[in-house]
Tab-separated table of C-alpha atoms and ligand atoms in Angstrom:
chain	number	residue	atom	x	y	z
A	1	MET	CA	35.411	-97.766	-24.123
A	2	GLY	CA	35.513	-94.157	-24.310
A	3	HIS	CA	38.826	-93.036	-23.170
A	4	GLY	CA	39.329	-90.425	-26.012
A	5	GLY	CA	42.751	-91.879	-27.441
A	6	GLN	CA	42.519	-91.956	-31.279
A	7	ALA	CA	44.962	-94.834	-31.975
A	8	ILE	CA	44.467	-98.514	-32.357
A	9	VAL	CA	46.241	-100.103	-29.503
A	10	LEU	CA	47.041	-103.813	-29.865
A	11	ILE	CA	47.975	-106.007	-26.651
A	12	GLY	CA	47.968	-109.627	-26.580
A	13	PHE	CA	50.112	-113.115	-25.597
A	14	MET	CA	54.508	-113.301	-27.572
A	15	GLY	CA	53.317	-115.446	-31.123
A	16	ALA	CA	49.883	-113.878	-31.279
A	17	GLY	CA	50.809	-111.305	-34.030
A	18	LYS	CA	50.734	-107.594	-33.320
A	19	SER	CA	53.316	-107.181	-34.742
A	20	SER	CA	52.619	-108.407	-37.778
A	21	LEU	CA	49.328	-107.080	-38.067
A	22	GLY	CA	50.510	-102.957	-36.609
A	23	ARG	CA	52.186	-103.104	-40.033
A	24	ARG	CA	49.524	-104.480	-42.273
A	25	LEU	CA	46.855	-102.264	-40.490
A	26	GLU	CA	49.976	-99.215	-40.642
A	27	LYS	CA	49.842	-99.431	-44.619
A	28	SER	CA	45.641	-99.880	-45.400
A	29	THR	CA	45.081	-96.890	-42.997
A	30	GLY	CA	48.320	-94.958	-43.220
A	31	PHE	CA	47.971	-94.317	-39.898
A	32	PRO	CA	51.572	-93.610	-38.427
A	33	ARG	CA	52.735	-96.663	-36.106
A	34	PHE	CA	54.272	-97.047	-33.610
A	35	ASP	CA	55.899	-100.558	-32.180
A	36	THR	CA	57.041	-100.187	-28.251
A	37	ASP	CA	59.674	-103.054	-29.030
A	38	GLU	CA	61.147	-100.614	-31.354
A	39	MET	CA	61.252	-97.426	-30.011
A	40	ILE	CA	62.847	-99.557	-26.254
A	41	ALA	CA	65.860	-101.053	-28.689
A	42	ALA	CA	66.333	-97.742	-31.061
A	43	LYS	CA	66.746	-95.921	-27.722
A	44	PHE	CA	69.322	-98.507	-25.559
A	45	GLY	CA	70.610	-99.584	-29.620
A	46	LEU	CA	69.647	-102.928	-28.334
A	47	SER	CA	68.345	-105.457	-28.883
A	48	VAL	CA	65.036	-106.237	-26.954
A	49	PRO	CA	66.948	-109.835	-26.079
A	50	ARG	CA	69.909	-108.406	-25.135
A	51	ILE	CA	68.674	-105.453	-22.592
A	52	PHE	CA	66.865	-108.121	-20.975
A	53	GLU	CA	70.210	-110.149	-21.225
A	54	VAL	CA	72.121	-106.651	-19.700
A	55	HIS	CA	70.206	-105.257	-17.791
A	56	GLY	CA	66.560	-107.300	-16.497
A	57	GLU	CA	64.016	-106.952	-16.940
A	58	ASP	CA	62.285	-104.502	-14.180
A	59	PHE	CA	64.706	-102.084	-16.811
A	60	PHE	CA	62.544	-103.022	-19.890
A	61	ARG	CA	59.566	-102.628	-17.809
A	62	ASP	CA	60.719	-99.594	-16.838
A	63	ALA	CA	61.417	-98.627	-20.780
A	64	GLU	CA	58.022	-99.206	-21.839
A	65	SER	CA	56.716	-96.678	-18.745
A	66	GLU	CA	58.701	-93.952	-21.286
A	67	ALA	CA	58.107	-95.617	-24.368
A	68	LEU	CA	54.256	-95.816	-23.397
A	69	ARG	CA	53.975	-91.985	-21.971
A	70	GLN	CA	55.855	-90.578	-25.452
A	71	LEU	CA	52.631	-90.984	-27.229
A	72	ASP	CA	51.036	-89.210	-27.915
A	73	SER	CA	47.100	-90.502	-29.005
A	74	SER	CA	45.237	-87.394	-30.140
A	75	ALA	CA	45.883	-88.869	-33.396
A	76	PRO	CA	45.040	-91.815	-35.377
A	77	SER	CA	47.996	-94.238	-35.126
A	78	ILE	CA	48.792	-97.425	-34.683
A	79	ILE	CA	50.029	-98.278	-31.103
A	80	VAL	CA	52.391	-102.342	-31.392
A	81	THR	CA	53.530	-103.510	-28.164
A	82	GLY	CA	54.856	-106.903	-26.851
A	83	GLY	CA	53.107	-108.973	-25.140
A	84	GLY	CA	54.164	-108.144	-21.148
A	85	ILE	CA	53.692	-104.180	-21.337
A	86	VAL	CA	50.395	-105.204	-19.226
A	87	LEU	CA	52.317	-106.667	-17.074
A	88	ARG	CA	51.751	-103.205	-14.570
A	89	THR	CA	48.538	-101.125	-13.767
A	90	THR	CA	50.343	-98.055	-14.748
A	91	HIS	CA	50.600	-99.410	-17.961
A	92	ARG	CA	47.528	-100.545	-18.309
A	93	GLU	CA	45.797	-97.415	-17.644
A	94	LEU	CA	47.873	-95.590	-20.223
A	95	LEU	CA	47.326	-98.290	-22.630
A	96	ARG	CA	43.669	-97.279	-22.701
A	97	GLN	CA	44.268	-94.294	-22.184
A	98	LEU	CA	45.543	-94.108	-25.936
A	99	GLY	CA	42.831	-95.911	-27.692
A	100	THR	CA	40.755	-98.514	-28.560
A	101	VAL	CA	43.075	-101.545	-26.827
A	102	VAL	CA	41.974	-104.858	-29.903
A	103	TYR	CA	42.861	-107.708	-27.977
A	104	LEU	CA	44.935	-110.519	-29.940
A	105	GLN	CA	44.273	-114.140	-28.945
A	106	ALA	CA	45.639	-118.201	-29.925
A	107	ASP	CA	45.048	-120.629	-28.387
A	108	GLU	CA	47.867	-122.084	-26.630
A	109	ALA	CA	48.896	-124.722	-29.150
A	110	THR	CA	48.893	-121.533	-31.607
A	111	LEU	CA	50.507	-119.571	-29.867
A	112	PHE	CA	53.292	-122.860	-28.840
A	113	GLU	CA	53.653	-123.795	-32.661
A	114	ARG	CA	54.376	-120.606	-33.922
A	115	LEU	CA	57.315	-119.729	-30.915
A	116	SER	CA	59.159	-122.064	-31.355
A	117	ARG	CA	59.876	-121.038	-35.318
A	118	LYS	CA	61.771	-117.953	-32.949
A	119	ALA	CA	64.602	-118.221	-30.612
A	120	SER	CA	63.840	-114.119	-30.298
A	121	ARG	CA	61.636	-113.970	-26.821
A	122	PRO	CA	64.267	-113.935	-23.691
A	123	LEU	CA	61.430	-115.075	-21.117
A	124	LEU	CA	60.596	-118.430	-23.173
A	125	ARG	CA	64.496	-118.925	-23.094
A	126	THR	CA	64.387	-121.783	-20.172
A	127	ASP	CA	64.417	-125.233	-19.681
A	128	ASP	CA	59.935	-126.258	-20.855
A	129	PRO	CA	59.719	-123.072	-22.732
A	130	ARG	CA	55.671	-124.438	-22.474
A	131	ALA	CA	55.589	-125.259	-18.978
A	132	THR	CA	56.447	-121.669	-18.820
A	133	MET	CA	54.517	-119.636	-21.653
A	134	LYS	CA	52.058	-121.609	-19.145
A	135	GLN	CA	52.519	-120.094	-16.184
A	136	LEU	CA	52.907	-116.389	-18.281
A	137	LEU	CA	49.455	-117.372	-20.408
A	138	GLU	CA	47.276	-118.316	-17.119
A	139	ARG	CA	49.175	-114.504	-15.254
A	140	ARG	CA	48.468	-112.741	-18.432
A	141	LEU	CA	45.535	-113.275	-19.294
A	142	PRO	CA	43.537	-111.793	-17.369
A	143	LEU	CA	45.386	-108.922	-17.416
A	144	TYR	CA	44.828	-108.718	-21.665
A	145	GLU	CA	40.699	-109.124	-20.641
A	146	GLU	CA	40.653	-105.921	-18.668
A	147	ILE	CA	41.521	-103.435	-21.013
A	148	ALA	CA	41.077	-105.482	-23.802
A	149	ASP	CA	37.392	-103.389	-25.673
A	150	LEU	CA	37.956	-105.624	-28.215
A	151	ARG	CA	38.811	-109.156	-29.159
A	152	VAL	CA	40.362	-110.818	-32.724
A	153	ASP	CA	40.966	-114.962	-31.361
A	154	THR	CA	43.309	-115.478	-34.899
A	155	SER	CA	44.542	-119.208	-34.534
A	156	GLN	CA	42.774	-119.870	-37.268
A	157	LEU	CA	43.074	-116.680	-39.724
A	158	SER	CA	45.704	-115.216	-42.093
A	159	HIS	CA	46.779	-112.359	-41.465
A	160	ASP	CA	44.365	-110.369	-44.321
A	161	GLU	CA	41.653	-112.011	-41.851
A	162	VAL	CA	42.321	-110.512	-38.661
A	163	CYS	CA	43.681	-107.160	-40.379
A	164	ASP	CA	40.222	-107.111	-42.264
A	165	LEU	CA	38.906	-108.352	-38.732
A	166	VAL	CA	39.793	-105.119	-37.112
A	167	LEU	CA	39.270	-102.120	-39.495
A	168	GLN	CA	35.299	-104.127	-39.480
A	169	ASN	CA	35.153	-103.443	-36.102
A	170	ILE	CA	36.557	-100.466	-35.253
A	171	ALA	CA	35.132	-98.647	-38.881
A	172	ALA	CA	32.472	-98.123	-36.344
A	173	PRO	CA	32.365	-94.832	-34.080
A	174	LYS	CA	33.004	-95.712	-30.035
A	175	HIS	CA	30.761	-95.091	-27.586
A	176	ASP	CA	31.034	-92.331	-24.474
B	201	LIG	C1	57.929	-109.368	-23.908
B	201	LIG	C2	57.684	-110.254	-25.554
B	201	LIG	C3	58.074	-109.922	-26.248
B	201	LIG	C4	58.965	-108.347	-25.610
B	201	LIG	C5	60.349	-108.851	-24.577
B	201	LIG	C6	58.475	-108.912	-23.938
B	201	LIG	C7	56.996	-110.873	-22.936
B	201	LIG	O1	57.200	-108.974	-27.517
B	201	LIG	O2	58.460	-107.228	-25.087
B	201	LIG	O3	60.646	-110.091	-25.031
B	201	LIG	O4	57.041	-109.758	-21.403
B	201	LIG	O5	55.923	-111.088	-23.232
B	201	LIG	P1	57.077	-109.446	-28.197
B	201	LIG	O6	55.215	-109.728	-28.063
B	201	LIG	O7	56.903	-109.400	-29.574
B	201	LIG	O8	57.585	-110.757	-28.497
């Protein structure tokens, strides 16, 4: 806590609800929203799955580094990130500096159910997506935990409930 940045930073696994919460928070706070996946897609003129296909994961992670460095946290904003952004130590440091880190959680079954509805996650395009998901989760959960200021389990909540909960919990000023 207390890293000085003014942003509300959303982290969590694919399917945790970061993108839709980001849009809701943008509406209810009026703060500008920045989404690292959108920034990267716009920069290269390609969708995120296409960037993975053409350039690979390391290239995408480098693009995430650049996107994070471009973000300015001196004024309030909403920052939405991709599920794998926490993999690099430098990213975790940058995320903490940006502001209050909100970790959106959901149980494994809920995540899998949400992810099964869409084919837009390049990392889950494997023969056994469920097993892949489990492996990714095992590696990443401690990394989300490491930088979380606030945790919200979205498994049983509506989008509006999640939004209200986050706003209530960050309304209290951060203490250094
Ligand atoms: C990724 C998550 C995606 C996107 C890319 C890689 C990951 O974002 O950044 O497909 O490594 O978990 P979402 O978390 O919004 O799906």
